[in-house]
């Protein structure tokens, strides 16, 4: 009797039609994502081929590194929307931001309106070295100001991998979680995959995102997912319909 291995499922094959991506870096020349308008078009067209429909792109706001502001991001958003129209791309694109949680962000929160994914949802990230001392204060202040914080790629913060209770503490504090899709392919390494798997199994992932910066990320969508059961990931993918524009 012959036994055949079950075919591995590629990440690209489970992206639902009409998928709304809430985390990417597609605005040209504004951070470490798309380098120029031509690169923006290339990345969007390739994501479209996987079933991506709407792009809520999120340039970095990191003091001293990417000093993006509400104004310059909105200006680049308008330029990019015009670029898509000129290239007969009908897909919607909207700019929000991925805010680094640090002292500068704490001040920013007090001074101006934040760019949100939709309604009051705002995407935040933190250093991969260690969490900020004022993390829970900022999460509280965000909610006090009427925002709903979504933590980008929680599975990539290695300092939480051996202390899973910290994830539970963040969720209890009102922080939502956005999984990077490539994490389930092993793109960022085994420890990140294992954290992603555990977060999915504990039903702690609220939304997903591509976090696309460049073509290498796009190509990695052709890789198989390492999850034995993709159902939880598929469920998480569908939750992004909340952000339909």
PDB file of C-alpha atoms in Angstrom:
ATOM      1  CA  UNK A   1       0.000   0.000   0.000  1.00  0.00           C
ATOM      2  CA  UNK A   2       1.293   3.429  -0.895  1.00  0.00           C
ATOM      3  CA  UNK A   3       1.019   6.325   1.475  1.00  0.00           C
ATOM      4  CA  UNK A   4       1.176   9.904   0.288  1.00  0.00           C
ATOM      5  CA  UNK A   5       1.960  12.950   2.356  1.00  0.00           C
ATOM      6  CA  UNK A   6      -0.852  15.439   2.539  1.00  0.00           C
ATOM      7  CA  UNK A   7      -0.002  18.416   0.289  1.00  0.00           C
ATOM      8  CA  UNK A   8       1.212  21.407   2.258  1.00  0.00           C
ATOM      9  CA  UNK A   9      -1.015  24.476   2.184  1.00  0.00           C
ATOM     10  CA  UNK A  10       0.634  27.649   0.943  1.00  0.00           C
ATOM     11  CA  UNK A  11      -0.113  30.867   2.778  1.00  0.00           C
ATOM     12  CA  UNK A  12      -1.175  32.506  -0.498  1.00  0.00           C
ATOM     13  CA  UNK A  13      -3.818  29.813  -1.003  1.00  0.00           C
ATOM     14  CA  UNK A  14      -5.819  30.635   2.119  1.00  0.00           C
ATOM     15  CA  UNK A  15      -6.096  34.404   1.690  1.00  0.00           C
ATOM     16  CA  UNK A  16      -9.857  35.024   1.375  1.00  0.00           C
ATOM     17  CA  UNK A  17     -11.131  36.967  -1.615  1.00  0.00           C
ATOM     18  CA  UNK A  18     -11.669  40.576  -0.667  1.00  0.00           C
ATOM     19  CA  UNK A  19      -9.084  40.433   2.123  1.00  0.00           C
ATOM     20  CA  UNK A  20      -8.479  43.749   3.890  1.00  0.00           C
ATOM     21  CA  UNK A  21      -4.827  44.154   4.852  1.00  0.00           C
ATOM     22  CA  UNK A  22      -4.446  46.411   7.895  1.00  0.00           C
ATOM     23  CA  UNK A  23      -0.639  46.419   8.175  1.00  0.00           C
ATOM     24  CA  UNK A  24       1.747  47.206   5.329  1.00  0.00           C
ATOM     25  CA  UNK A  25       4.319  49.721   4.157  1.00  0.00           C
ATOM     26  CA  UNK A  26       3.205  50.616   0.651  1.00  0.00           C
ATOM     27  CA  UNK A  27       3.460  54.415   0.512  1.00  0.00           C
ATOM     28  CA  UNK A  28       6.512  55.214  -1.626  1.00  0.00           C
ATOM     29  CA  UNK A  29       9.653  56.621  -0.059  1.00  0.00           C
ATOM     30  CA  UNK A  30       8.192  57.350   3.356  1.00  0.00           C
ATOM     31  CA  UNK A  31       9.809  54.622   5.477  1.00  0.00           C
ATOM     32  CA  UNK A  32      11.585  51.269   4.992  1.00  0.00           C
ATOM     33  CA  UNK A  33       8.802  49.962   2.756  1.00  0.00           C
ATOM     34  CA  UNK A  34       8.079  50.745  -0.907  1.00  0.00           C
ATOM     35  CA  UNK A  35      11.019  52.643  -2.344  1.00  0.00           C
ATOM     36  CA  UNK A  36       9.279  54.592  -5.112  1.00  0.00           C
ATOM     37  CA  UNK A  37       5.939  54.777  -6.988  1.00  0.00           C
ATOM     38  CA  UNK A  38       6.902  51.936  -9.336  1.00  0.00           C
ATOM     39  CA  UNK A  39       7.692  49.715  -6.356  1.00  0.00           C
ATOM     40  CA  UNK A  40       4.342  50.609  -4.776  1.00  0.00           C
ATOM     41  CA  UNK A  41       2.512  49.515  -7.930  1.00  0.00           C
ATOM     42  CA  UNK A  42       4.503  46.287  -8.137  1.00  0.00           C
ATOM     43  CA  UNK A  43       3.812  45.330  -4.510  1.00  0.00           C
ATOM     44  CA  UNK A  44       0.105  46.117  -4.737  1.00  0.00           C
ATOM     45  CA  UNK A  45      -0.354  44.165  -7.960  1.00  0.00           C
ATOM     46  CA  UNK A  46       1.362  41.115  -6.493  1.00  0.00           C
ATOM     47  CA  UNK A  47      -0.717  41.260  -3.326  1.00  0.00           C
ATOM     48  CA  UNK A  48      -3.831  41.577  -5.480  1.00  0.00           C
ATOM     49  CA  UNK A  49      -2.911  38.307  -7.174  1.00  0.00           C
ATOM     50  CA  UNK A  50      -3.218  36.581  -3.782  1.00  0.00           C
ATOM     51  CA  UNK A  51      -6.709  37.955  -3.140  1.00  0.00           C
ATOM     52  CA  UNK A  52      -5.889  41.182  -1.315  1.00  0.00           C
ATOM     53  CA  UNK A  53      -8.582  43.757  -2.000  1.00  0.00           C
ATOM     54  CA  UNK A  54      -8.162  46.751   0.297  1.00  0.00           C
ATOM     55  CA  UNK A  55      -4.952  48.206   1.674  1.00  0.00           C
ATOM     56  CA  UNK A  56      -4.829  50.142   4.931  1.00  0.00           C
ATOM     57  CA  UNK A  57      -1.150  50.914   4.820  1.00  0.00           C
ATOM     58  CA  UNK A  58       0.723  51.883   7.959  1.00  0.00           C
ATOM     59  CA  UNK A  59       4.003  53.805   7.620  1.00  0.00           C
ATOM     60  CA  UNK A  60       6.249  53.842  10.660  1.00  0.00           C
ATOM     61  CA  UNK A  61       6.159  56.753  13.063  1.00  0.00           C
ATOM     62  CA  UNK A  62       9.394  56.410  15.050  1.00  0.00           C
ATOM     63  CA  UNK A  63      10.954  59.500  16.583  1.00  0.00           C
ATOM     64  CA  UNK A  64      14.470  60.077  15.268  1.00  0.00           C
ATOM     65  CA  UNK A  65      14.130  57.340  12.633  1.00  0.00           C
ATOM     66  CA  UNK A  66      10.954  57.918  10.639  1.00  0.00           C
ATOM     67  CA  UNK A  67       9.644  61.304  11.716  1.00  0.00           C
ATOM     68  CA  UNK A  68       6.387  60.962   9.847  1.00  0.00           C
ATOM     69  CA  UNK A  69       3.483  63.193  10.833  1.00  0.00           C
ATOM     70  CA  UNK A  70      -0.257  63.205  10.320  1.00  0.00           C
ATOM     71  CA  UNK A  71       0.150  65.838   7.614  1.00  0.00           C
ATOM     72  CA  UNK A  72       2.915  64.273   5.524  1.00  0.00           C
ATOM     73  CA  UNK A  73       1.308  60.830   5.674  1.00  0.00           C
ATOM     74  CA  UNK A  74      -2.026  62.214   4.465  1.00  0.00           C
ATOM     75  CA  UNK A  75      -0.253  64.068   1.646  1.00  0.00           C
ATOM     76  CA  UNK A  76       1.483  60.851   0.567  1.00  0.00           C
ATOM     77  CA  UNK A  77      -1.825  59.000   0.837  1.00  0.00           C
ATOM     78  CA  UNK A  78      -3.432  61.431  -1.651  1.00  0.00           C
ATOM     79  CA  UNK A  79      -0.474  61.084  -4.043  1.00  0.00           C
ATOM     80  CA  UNK A  80      -0.679  57.287  -3.858  1.00  0.00           C
ATOM     81  CA  UNK A  81      -4.426  57.208  -4.440  1.00  0.00           C
ATOM     82  CA  UNK A  82      -3.868  59.313  -7.569  1.00  0.00           C
ATOM     83  CA  UNK A  83      -1.043  56.965  -8.623  1.00  0.00           C
ATOM     84  CA  UNK A  84      -3.375  53.966  -8.405  1.00  0.00           C
ATOM     85  CA  UNK A  85      -6.046  55.709 -10.472  1.00  0.00           C
ATOM     86  CA  UNK A  86      -3.504  56.622 -13.157  1.00  0.00           C
ATOM     87  CA  UNK A  87      -2.480  52.975 -13.331  1.00  0.00           C
ATOM     88  CA  UNK A  88      -6.092  51.737 -13.511  1.00  0.00           C
ATOM     89  CA  UNK A  89      -5.882  50.023 -10.131  1.00  0.00           C
ATOM     90  CA  UNK A  90      -9.348  50.052  -8.617  1.00  0.00           C
ATOM     91  CA  UNK A  91      -8.361  48.747  -5.182  1.00  0.00           C
ATOM     92  CA  UNK A  92      -8.817  51.127  -2.284  1.00  0.00           C
ATOM     93  CA  UNK A  93      -5.834  52.320  -0.303  1.00  0.00           C
ATOM     94  CA  UNK A  94      -5.925  54.314   2.907  1.00  0.00           C
ATOM     95  CA  UNK A  95      -3.069  55.472   5.105  1.00  0.00           C
ATOM     96  CA  UNK A  96      -2.987  55.029   8.853  1.00  0.00           C
ATOM     97  CA  UNK A  97       0.243  54.604  10.810  1.00  0.00           C
ATOM     98  CA  UNK A  98       2.248  52.141  12.887  1.00  0.00           C
ATOM     99  CA  UNK A  99       3.196  54.073  16.001  1.00  0.00           C
ATOM    100  CA  UNK A 100       6.260  53.151  18.033  1.00  0.00           C
ATOM    101  CA  UNK A 101       5.374  53.193  21.728  1.00  0.00           C
ATOM    102  CA  UNK A 102       7.934  55.404  23.428  1.00  0.00           C
ATOM    103  CA  UNK A 103       8.143  58.711  25.261  1.00  0.00           C
ATOM    104  CA  UNK A 104       7.778  60.670  22.015  1.00  0.00           C
ATOM    105  CA  UNK A 105       4.517  58.850  21.276  1.00  0.00           C
ATOM    106  CA  UNK A 106       3.266  59.615  24.774  1.00  0.00           C
ATOM    107  CA  UNK A 107       3.743  63.316  23.997  1.00  0.00           C
ATOM    108  CA  UNK A 108       2.231  62.957  20.524  1.00  0.00           C
ATOM    109  CA  UNK A 109      -0.884  61.389  21.976  1.00  0.00           C
ATOM    110  CA  UNK A 110      -1.434  64.515  24.040  1.00  0.00           C
ATOM    111  CA  UNK A 111      -0.813  66.901  21.138  1.00  0.00           C
ATOM    112  CA  UNK A 112      -2.604  65.708  18.003  1.00  0.00           C
ATOM    113  CA  UNK A 113      -5.083  63.338  16.427  1.00  0.00           C
ATOM    114  CA  UNK A 114      -3.736  59.895  15.575  1.00  0.00           C
ATOM    115  CA  UNK A 115      -4.123  58.186  12.220  1.00  0.00           C
ATOM    116  CA  UNK A 116      -6.445  55.227  12.706  1.00  0.00           C
ATOM    117  CA  UNK A 117      -7.051  52.074  10.692  1.00  0.00           C
ATOM    118  CA  UNK A 118     -10.778  52.701  10.859  1.00  0.00           C
ATOM    119  CA  UNK A 119     -12.941  54.458  13.423  1.00  0.00           C
ATOM    120  CA  UNK A 120     -10.900  54.460  16.648  1.00  0.00           C
ATOM    121  CA  UNK A 121      -8.563  51.512  15.965  1.00  0.00           C
ATOM    122  CA  UNK A 122      -4.893  52.505  16.105  1.00  0.00           C
ATOM    123  CA  UNK A 123      -1.880  50.298  15.323  1.00  0.00           C
ATOM    124  CA  UNK A 124       1.026  50.368  17.778  1.00  0.00           C
ATOM    125  CA  UNK A 125       4.354  48.565  18.050  1.00  0.00           C
ATOM    126  CA  UNK A 126       7.239  48.462  20.494  1.00  0.00           C
ATOM    127  CA  UNK A 127      10.964  47.840  20.470  1.00  0.00           C
ATOM    128  CA  UNK A 128      12.101  44.267  19.819  1.00  0.00           C
ATOM    129  CA  UNK A 129      14.678  44.698  22.593  1.00  0.00           C
ATOM    130  CA  UNK A 130      12.367  45.314  25.543  1.00  0.00           C
ATOM    131  CA  UNK A 131       8.899  46.677  26.305  1.00  0.00           C
ATOM    132  CA  UNK A 132       8.699  50.353  27.257  1.00  0.00           C
ATOM    133  CA  UNK A 133       8.418  51.047  30.974  1.00  0.00           C
ATOM    134  CA  UNK A 134       5.294  53.140  30.367  1.00  0.00           C
ATOM    135  CA  UNK A 135       3.577  50.544  28.137  1.00  0.00           C
ATOM    136  CA  UNK A 136       0.501  50.031  30.302  1.00  0.00           C
ATOM    137  CA  UNK A 137       0.196  53.740  31.016  1.00  0.00           C
ATOM    138  CA  UNK A 138       0.109  54.414  27.272  1.00  0.00           C
ATOM    139  CA  UNK A 139      -2.431  51.669  26.632  1.00  0.00           C
ATOM    140  CA  UNK A 140      -4.599  53.209  29.351  1.00  0.00           C
ATOM    141  CA  UNK A 141      -4.165  56.743  27.990  1.00  0.00           C
ATOM    142  CA  UNK A 142      -5.010  55.582  24.464  1.00  0.00           C
ATOM    143  CA  UNK A 143      -8.292  54.135  25.664  1.00  0.00           C
ATOM    144  CA  UNK A 144      -8.982  57.175  27.799  1.00  0.00           C
ATOM    145  CA  UNK A 145      -8.611  59.278  24.626  1.00  0.00           C
ATOM    146  CA  UNK A 146     -11.163  57.069  22.855  1.00  0.00           C
ATOM    147  CA  UNK A 147      -8.773  54.848  20.869  1.00  0.00           C
ATOM    148  CA  UNK A 148      -8.706  51.066  20.599  1.00  0.00           C
ATOM    149  CA  UNK A 149      -5.045  49.945  20.536  1.00  0.00           C
ATOM    150  CA  UNK A 150      -3.975  47.066  18.308  1.00  0.00           C
ATOM    151  CA  UNK A 151      -0.492  45.702  18.988  1.00  0.00           C
ATOM    152  CA  UNK A 152       1.325  44.807  15.781  1.00  0.00           C
ATOM    153  CA  UNK A 153       2.952  41.354  15.549  1.00  0.00           C
ATOM    154  CA  UNK A 154       2.922  40.389  19.269  1.00  0.00           C
ATOM    155  CA  UNK A 155       4.482  37.054  18.317  1.00  0.00           C
ATOM    156  CA  UNK A 156       7.717  38.821  17.298  1.00  0.00           C
ATOM    157  CA  UNK A 157       8.528  40.218  20.740  1.00  0.00           C
ATOM    158  CA  UNK A 158      10.992  37.591  21.919  1.00  0.00           C
ATOM    159  CA  UNK A 159      11.008  38.867  25.505  1.00  0.00           C
ATOM    160  CA  UNK A 160       7.442  37.574  25.889  1.00  0.00           C
ATOM    161  CA  UNK A 161       8.062  34.086  24.494  1.00  0.00           C
ATOM    162  CA  UNK A 162       8.975  32.592  27.874  1.00  0.00           C
ATOM    163  CA  UNK A 163       6.397  34.595  29.787  1.00  0.00           C
ATOM    164  CA  UNK A 164       3.071  33.963  28.091  1.00  0.00           C
ATOM    165  CA  UNK A 165       1.210  35.531  30.992  1.00  0.00           C
ATOM    166  CA  UNK A 166       2.379  38.931  29.728  1.00  0.00           C
ATOM    167  CA  UNK A 167       0.280  38.401  26.596  1.00  0.00           C
ATOM    168  CA  UNK A 168      -2.712  37.690  28.828  1.00  0.00           C
ATOM    169  CA  UNK A 169      -1.961  40.825  30.834  1.00  0.00           C
ATOM    170  CA  UNK A 170      -1.884  42.936  27.661  1.00  0.00           C
ATOM    171  CA  UNK A 171      -5.194  41.511  26.506  1.00  0.00           C
ATOM    172  CA  UNK A 172      -6.740  42.145  29.918  1.00  0.00           C
ATOM    173  CA  UNK A 173      -5.520  45.744  29.691  1.00  0.00           C
ATOM    174  CA  UNK A 174      -7.575  46.169  26.517  1.00  0.00           C
ATOM    175  CA  UNK A 175      -4.906  45.661  23.860  1.00  0.00           C
ATOM    176  CA  UNK A 176      -5.932  43.827  20.692  1.00  0.00           C
ATOM    177  CA  UNK A 177      -3.440  41.660  18.763  1.00  0.00           C
ATOM    178  CA  UNK A 178      -2.547  41.669  15.057  1.00  0.00           C
ATOM    179  CA  UNK A 179      -0.641  38.635  13.759  1.00  0.00           C
ATOM    180  CA  UNK A 180       1.896  38.939  10.946  1.00  0.00           C
ATOM    181  CA  UNK A 181       0.824  36.353   8.375  1.00  0.00           C
ATOM    182  CA  UNK A 182       4.374  35.358   7.465  1.00  0.00           C
ATOM    183  CA  UNK A 183       4.946  34.258  11.063  1.00  0.00           C
ATOM    184  CA  UNK A 184       3.029  31.036  10.377  1.00  0.00           C
ATOM    185  CA  UNK A 185       5.459  30.100   7.578  1.00  0.00           C
ATOM    186  CA  UNK A 186       8.530  30.320   9.795  1.00  0.00           C
ATOM    187  CA  UNK A 187       9.740  33.423   7.942  1.00  0.00           C
ATOM    188  CA  UNK A 188      10.858  35.098  11.189  1.00  0.00           C
ATOM    189  CA  UNK A 189      12.206  31.886  12.751  1.00  0.00           C
ATOM    190  CA  UNK A 190      10.921  28.983  14.820  1.00  0.00           C
ATOM    191  CA  UNK A 191      10.437  30.842  18.156  1.00  0.00           C
ATOM    192  CA  UNK A 192       8.205  33.407  16.440  1.00  0.00           C
ATOM    193  CA  UNK A 193       6.238  30.637  14.729  1.00  0.00           C
ATOM    194  CA  UNK A 194       5.743  28.836  18.040  1.00  0.00           C
ATOM    195  CA  UNK A 195       4.503  32.044  19.685  1.00  0.00           C
ATOM    196  CA  UNK A 196       2.116  32.679  16.773  1.00  0.00           C
ATOM    197  CA  UNK A 197       0.809  29.138  17.020  1.00  0.00           C
ATOM    198  CA  UNK A 198       0.198  29.419  20.756  1.00  0.00           C
ATOM    199  CA  UNK A 199      -1.546  32.777  20.412  1.00  0.00           C
ATOM    200  CA  UNK A 200      -3.826  31.330  17.732  1.00  0.00           C
ATOM    201  CA  UNK A 201      -4.557  28.221  19.790  1.00  0.00           C
ATOM    202  CA  UNK A 202      -5.492  30.421  22.752  1.00  0.00           C
ATOM    203  CA  UNK A 203      -7.834  32.490  20.569  1.00  0.00           C
ATOM    204  CA  UNK A 204      -5.842  35.648  21.306  1.00  0.00           C
ATOM    205  CA  UNK A 205      -5.357  36.903  17.741  1.00  0.00           C
ATOM    206  CA  UNK A 206      -7.898  39.538  16.792  1.00  0.00           C
ATOM    207  CA  UNK A 207      -6.668  40.516  13.323  1.00  0.00           C
ATOM    208  CA  UNK A 208      -3.956  39.770  10.777  1.00  0.00           C
ATOM    209  CA  UNK A 209      -1.731  41.746   8.434  1.00  0.00           C
ATOM    210  CA  UNK A 210       0.903  41.222   5.784  1.00  0.00           C
ATOM    211  CA  UNK A 211       3.436  43.767   7.111  1.00  0.00           C
ATOM    212  CA  UNK A 212       4.675  43.924   3.519  1.00  0.00           C
ATOM    213  CA  UNK A 213       7.805  46.015   3.035  1.00  0.00           C
ATOM    214  CA  UNK A 214       9.371  44.565  -0.104  1.00  0.00           C
ATOM    215  CA  UNK A 215       9.280  41.801  -2.713  1.00  0.00           C
ATOM    216  CA  UNK A 216      10.890  39.226  -0.416  1.00  0.00           C
ATOM    217  CA  UNK A 217       7.820  39.427   1.776  1.00  0.00           C
ATOM    218  CA  UNK A 218       5.591  38.993  -1.262  1.00  0.00           C
ATOM    219  CA  UNK A 219       7.482  35.913  -2.434  1.00  0.00           C
ATOM    220  CA  UNK A 220       7.311  34.380   1.048  1.00  0.00           C
ATOM    221  CA  UNK A 221       3.521  34.146   0.705  1.00  0.00           C
ATOM    222  CA  UNK A 222       4.198  31.197  -1.610  1.00  0.00           C
ATOM    223  CA  UNK A 223       5.674  29.277   1.343  1.00  0.00           C
ATOM    224  CA  UNK A 224       3.646  26.590   3.108  1.00  0.00           C
ATOM    225  CA  UNK A 225       2.117  27.324   6.479  1.00  0.00           C
ATOM    226  CA  UNK A 226       3.566  25.235   9.307  1.00  0.00           C
ATOM    227  CA  UNK A 227       0.295  24.939  11.208  1.00  0.00           C
ATOM    228  CA  UNK A 228      -1.147  21.425  11.210  1.00  0.00           C
ATOM    229  CA  UNK A 229      -4.650  22.856  11.404  1.00  0.00           C
ATOM    230  CA  UNK A 230      -5.160  26.106   9.450  1.00  0.00           C
ATOM    231  CA  UNK A 231      -8.721  26.669  10.700  1.00  0.00           C
ATOM    232  CA  UNK A 232      -7.755  29.122  13.441  1.00  0.00           C
ATOM    233  CA  UNK A 233      -5.692  31.179  11.019  1.00  0.00           C
ATOM    234  CA  UNK A 234      -8.515  31.237   8.461  1.00  0.00           C
ATOM    235  CA  UNK A 235     -10.870  32.416  11.209  1.00  0.00           C
ATOM    236  CA  UNK A 236      -8.461  35.222  12.097  1.00  0.00           C
ATOM    237  CA  UNK A 237      -8.135  36.256   8.446  1.00  0.00           C
ATOM    238  CA  UNK A 238     -11.890  36.677   8.172  1.00  0.00           C
ATOM    239  CA  UNK A 239     -11.985  39.050  11.149  1.00  0.00           C
ATOM    240  CA  UNK A 240     -10.311  41.712   9.003  1.00  0.00           C
ATOM    241  CA  UNK A 241     -13.605  42.266   7.215  1.00  0.00           C
ATOM    242  CA  UNK A 242     -14.329  44.660  10.091  1.00  0.00           C
ATOM    243  CA  UNK A 243     -12.031  47.153   8.345  1.00  0.00           C
ATOM    244  CA  UNK A 244     -13.787  47.156   4.988  1.00  0.00           C
ATOM    245  CA  UNK A 245     -13.793  50.765   3.789  1.00  0.00           C
TER     246      UNK A 245
END
